[in-house]
Amino acid sequence: MQEVEKIVNGKDLFKRPEYQEVLANKKQFESSMLAVNPAKVEEIAEWTKSWDYREKNLAREAITVNPAKACQPLGAVMVALGFEGTMPYVHGSHGCVAYFRSYFTRHFKEPTPCVSDSMTEDAAVFGGLVNMKEGLKNCAAVYKPKMIAVSTTCMAEVIGDDLMAFITAAKEEDGGEYLPAEYPIPYAHTPSFVGSHITGYDNMMHGIMSQLTEGQKGETKQRINIIPGFETYIGSLRSVKSIVEAFGTDYIMLGDHSDQWDMPAGSYEMFQGGTKLDDAKDCINSSATISLQKYATSKTMKMVEKRWKHAGGFSNPIGLKGTDEFVMKLAELTGTEVPQKLKTERGRLVDAMQDSYPYMHGKKFAIWGDPDFLIGAVSFLLEMGAEPTHVLCHNAPKGWAEEMRAMLDTSPAKDSLNVWAEKDLWAMRSLLFTEPVDFMIGNSYGKELMRDTGTPLIYIGFPIFDRHHLHRYSISGYDGALNLLTWITNKVLDQLDEDTKGIATTDYFFDLVR
Amino acid sequence: MGPESLEAKQKAAIEEILKAYPEKAAKNREKHLGVGSPNDENQKTCGDVRSNKKTVPGVMSQRGCAYAGSKGVVWGPVKDMIHISHGPIGCGQYSRAGRRNYYIGVTGVDTFVTMNFSSDFQENNIVFGGDKKLGICIDEIEALFPLNNGITVQSECPIGLIGDDIGAVAKTKAKEIDKTIVPVNCEGFRGVSQSLGHHIANDTVRDYIFDGKVNVTTNDVEVTDYDVAIIGDYNIGGDAWSSRILLEEMGLRVVAQWSGDATIKEMALTPKVKLNLLHCYRSMNYISRHMEKEYGIPWIEYNFFGPSQTIKSLRKIAAFFDESVQAKCEEVIAKYQPMIDAVIAKYKPRLEGKTVMLFVGGLRPRHVIGAYEDLGMEVIGTGYEFAHDDDYKRTKEEIFRSTVIYDDVNEYELEAFVKKLQPDLVASGIKEKYVFQKMGLPYRQMHSWDYSGPYHGYDGFAIFAQDMDLAINSPVWAHSKAPWEKEG
C-alpha cells in the first residue's frame, strides 16, 4: 500500500512484495513461455545471440522487425511546416494524420499542426473528391493558413485519386469564398509503399518548389537556395543559416521549420516562422541551390539542376570535412574568402577534437539512421579515428551503400567495417551479439538493443522520444560537430567510470582527471 | 463561478465557436457540441450531443483509425502473440510502444508487445497482391520467434482495397505451423474512428480464440466459483495490476486480463469465468455481450478511478458473490481508507476548486471525473474521440455540474473552449499537450498518464493525486511572464 509521505509510481510500486505476489500468481493462467517453462526461454534467448540465429535473421526476405524508417507522408508534413503559415493537409484517412502528429510531437515536444480530409469507406469506393472539396474549404476557413500543402496516404494512392484535378475542382466549387483561384495549394503524391519518409520529403519539396514558381521565372539574382532535407535537429538549421550569413550573401532556406518546432512559451500561435511564400515563389530566380541531403532531395535537385540550371549541388555539413566542403562551396559560389568567424570556429572544433581523440580512437561503433545523416556522422567518426563497425541504413536509396563503402575503405580498419543497407534493427541485434561494438549511435529504438545487448547507446538521430531537448542542438557545422564530439566523448567517459567504479577491485582506474 | 453563469458561459462558447465554420460544417459540428447538466432528465445523451459520425474533413480531429483500435488497443497488448502490421511501413512504426501496455516477459523471445513486425509493402505488393509475402512473413516469424503462441494479421488500408485474402492465408498457415493465426480486417478507412477497429478486433477474438480453437492448453486450470476476468484494461502504466490486487484481496480469482499483460491462454479461459468485469466499455462491450449470450456469463461495468467510484465498484462486484467475498470487500475498503483519507487530506487543500477540462478516448472522459471530484477539483468540460450514444448516456451519470460536452473535438474547438472557459488544468493527449503548455496551462496526458501511473485502484489514486498536484502547483507555469512585462 502507498505511504502518503512517499507516494511512488509504478517504477517502485510494483517492486513491493504484495505486487510481486500478484505478478507471480498471475503466471498460473498465462501461456507465455516464461510462465510455462523459463528454461526454454533461457535456451531460445541464448540461441538468438548465436551466429546460427544471425544467419537466419539476416536472410529474412519478407518480415520486417523493428524498422528504422517511416513512410512518405511524414516527410511531406515536415516540408509543409517549413513554409510560412502553411497547413500540411493529408488526403486520406485521419488515422494517419493522428500518427504523424503524435510521432513528431513526441520527438520535438512541440505541437504539430496537420489536417486530413477524413476519407472513409464511401471515399474508398467513390474516390475522395467530396472530402477534398469540403476539407480544403474547412481548413481554409478555420485555420486561415496562407498555404495548404496536400500530400496523400496510401489509401488515396491505391484508389488513384487525382490531386491536381481535385484541387482545381475544389476551388471551382468554392467559387472563391474561402479558396480564391490564386490561393496556393501545392500538392505531391506520397505513396507509403514507395521509399520512406525521405522520399515523401523529396516529393513534397519538389511539389512546392515546382508549383509555386510556375510563371515566376525572371532575372537571375545572386542568391543561394538552401534545402535542409529531412532535418530533425533544430539547431542544425540555425547553424547552417549562421554559416551562410557569415558570407554576407543573400539566401533562402527552403523549408525552414526551426521556429515552428521551437516555439517560446507564453502564448500559442499555430504557425511560426518558415520560408516566406514570396521567397519560395522567387526561389527559381536564385543563382544557386545547395541541398544538404543528397538522398532526401534527389528528385527536387534533378529539377533544380536540369531545368533551373542552378549552380550548387549537394553538400552535407555534418562533421569537420563535411562542414569544410560546405564552407568552400559557399566561398566558391559567392566568390569570397572564408570569413574569419568560420576560420575561428573551425580552429576551436579542431582544438577540441585534438583534446578528446584518445577516447574515441579505435572505439568500435554501431550506427543507424537516415542515409544522409549516416554519411555525415560516419565521416565524423572516421575523422576521430573511431571504427564504425556496423553502419546500418534501413531506407538506403540506390548508390548509398557504395558511397558508404568507399568512405569506410579510407579507414585503416576497413576490413572490419560493414555496411548494412536495407536491414532493420532486429538484424542489428544479431550483429551486436555476434560482432560486438563498444557503443551504439542511434535513435530511441536503440534502447531495446541497449537493454538486450548491454551496448551503451548515444542518442543521436530521429526519433528521440525518451531523452529531452537533444533536437534543439545542432549536429551540423563546426558547432554541430563540437556537439557530436561532446556527446560521444562524454558517453565514452561515463562508460569508463561505469567499468571502473568497483570499490577495491577496479577503482584504481576511476580517475579524477581524464 | 455559480452554476448559472458557468452554463451560460459554456453555451456562449459553443455559439461563438461555430461561427468560424462554413455553413455545412457548422451545421454538422453544432450537433456534436452541447452542455450537459446532471439534473436534466430531458437530455437523451449528455449535452444531447450526437456521436460516432463521420469527422468533418479538414479540421484536425484527434481521432485515429480502425487499425489503431485493433492493433493499437485490443490486440497489440496480447503479449505472447506476434502482431503483424500488414501493409506499408508507417502504421506499425508510428504506433510502436507508445501506449505503455506494461507486461512481464522476455521481449523478442517469449513476448513481443513493444516490437514492430511489418510486412513493409512495396509497390509490387500493391500491384500483384501481398498474400504470398504474408505467407513468407509467417514462416520467417515461426523460424525466428518459435516461442510465439500465435500471430495476428493487422490490416492496413491497402489490404482491403487490393483484394487480398488474408483469411485464406491465415487458414492455410495456421494448419501448417499448428498455431492460432488471426486475420483482422481493420483497415484504417473502415468506420469513422478507432471504434470500429475495437469491434472488428472483438469479433476476431470471438471467432479465433474461443471454443477450443487455440493451440495452447487450457484444461489444466480448474474452474472455481470466484473466477473473474478483467475486460478492457490495457495495463497502461500497470493499471490492471493495481486493479487486480484489490480483486484478489477480496477473494476473487482473476483468470484473465483483457488485454494488458494478456496471454492467449487467459483469453481462451475466459468463457468459463463467473463474471466479466468491464472497465473500458467502449472497446470491449462487444466481447462481453457475446460471452453473456453464448456462455451465460454476466458482465458488469466498474470504475477504479478515485476512491468514491472504486468503493462503489468494489461493493457492486462483491454483491455478485457470496457473503465471504462481501465481508472481505468491506475489509479491503476499511484497510485502504486511512491511506486514502491521508492522500485527500494532503492534496485536496492544494487542489480544491481547480477546474479541469478533459478530452480523451474510451472510458476516461467519464470515469476519471469522480477521481478529480474526490480531490475537490471541478470538471467543467469533457468529450470523447470516438464514443457512441451509450457512452454519452453513461456520462450523464458521472458529471457533477454543468459541463460542456464536445464530441470528436478538433484542435480549433478545444483551444477555443479552453480560452473561453479558462480551466486550471487540461487533461488530454500528446497531440494537444504542448498547445496548452505554450499557453502556460498545466496539462496532463490522460492516455499515457504522462509516463507515470498506474492510476487505477487505491494505490493508483495516490499517484494520480500526486501527479495532479505536481502539474497544477509546479512553479514553472509562473515563469511564462517575464518580470519586465506589465500586469494585465
Short mmCIF file of N, CA and C in Angstrom, two decimals, chain B residues 29 33 72 249 256 262 267 285-286 320 341 363 365 417 424 460 468:
data_model
loop_
_atom_site.label_atom_id
_atom_site.label_comp_id
_atom_site.label_asym_id
_atom_site.label_seq_id
_atom_site.Cartn_x
_atom_site.Cartn_y
_atom_site.Cartn_z
N ARG B 29 -21.11 20.31 -36.90
CA ARG B 29 -20.45 20.39 -35.59
C ARG B 29 -21.41 20.81 -34.49
N LEU B 33 -21.77 19.33 -30.17
CA LEU B 33 -21.41 20.16 -29.02
C LEU B 33 -22.65 20.43 -28.19
N GLY B 72 -3.53 -1.22 -32.12
CA GLY B 72 -3.04 -0.37 -31.04
C GLY B 72 -3.70 -0.65 -29.71
N GLU B 249 -7.54 -9.45 -3.26
CA GLU B 249 -7.66 -9.25 -1.82
C GLU B 249 -9.08 -9.52 -1.32
N ALA B 256 -8.06 -13.79 -16.10
CA ALA B 256 -7.60 -13.19 -17.36
C ALA B 256 -7.60 -11.68 -17.27
N ALA B 262 -1.81 -9.54 -21.29
CA ALA B 262 -2.60 -10.76 -21.52
C ALA B 262 -1.79 -11.81 -22.27
N MET B 267 -7.18 -15.48 -22.42
CA MET B 267 -8.37 -15.12 -23.20
C MET B 267 -9.22 -16.36 -23.48
N ASN B 285 -17.16 -3.95 -24.99
CA ASN B 285 -18.52 -4.38 -24.64
C ASN B 285 -18.98 -5.51 -25.56
N TYR B 286 -18.43 -5.51 -26.77
CA TYR B 286 -18.88 -6.48 -27.78
C TYR B 286 -18.60 -7.92 -27.33
N PHE B 320 -22.20 -9.59 -6.22
CA PHE B 320 -22.47 -10.69 -7.14
C PHE B 320 -22.08 -12.04 -6.52
N ASP B 341 -7.76 8.62 3.06
CA ASP B 341 -8.06 9.83 3.84
C ASP B 341 -6.83 10.73 3.91
N LEU B 363 -12.99 5.39 -22.07
CA LEU B 363 -13.81 5.44 -20.86
C LEU B 363 -13.46 6.62 -19.97
N PRO B 365 -13.09 9.90 -20.31
CA PRO B 365 -13.81 11.18 -20.23
C PRO B 365 -14.92 11.18 -19.18
N PHE B 417 -12.45 26.55 -26.64
CA PHE B 417 -13.16 26.27 -25.37
C PHE B 417 -12.27 26.59 -24.18
N ASP B 424 -8.13 25.35 -14.97
CA ASP B 424 -6.80 25.36 -14.35
C ASP B 424 -5.94 24.21 -14.82
N GLY B 460 -3.17 3.53 -7.16
CA GLY B 460 -3.12 4.40 -8.34
C GLY B 460 -3.67 5.78 -8.05
N MET B 468 -1.44 15.26 -10.20
CA MET B 468 -2.26 16.45 -10.47
C MET B 468 -1.72 17.64 -9.68
#
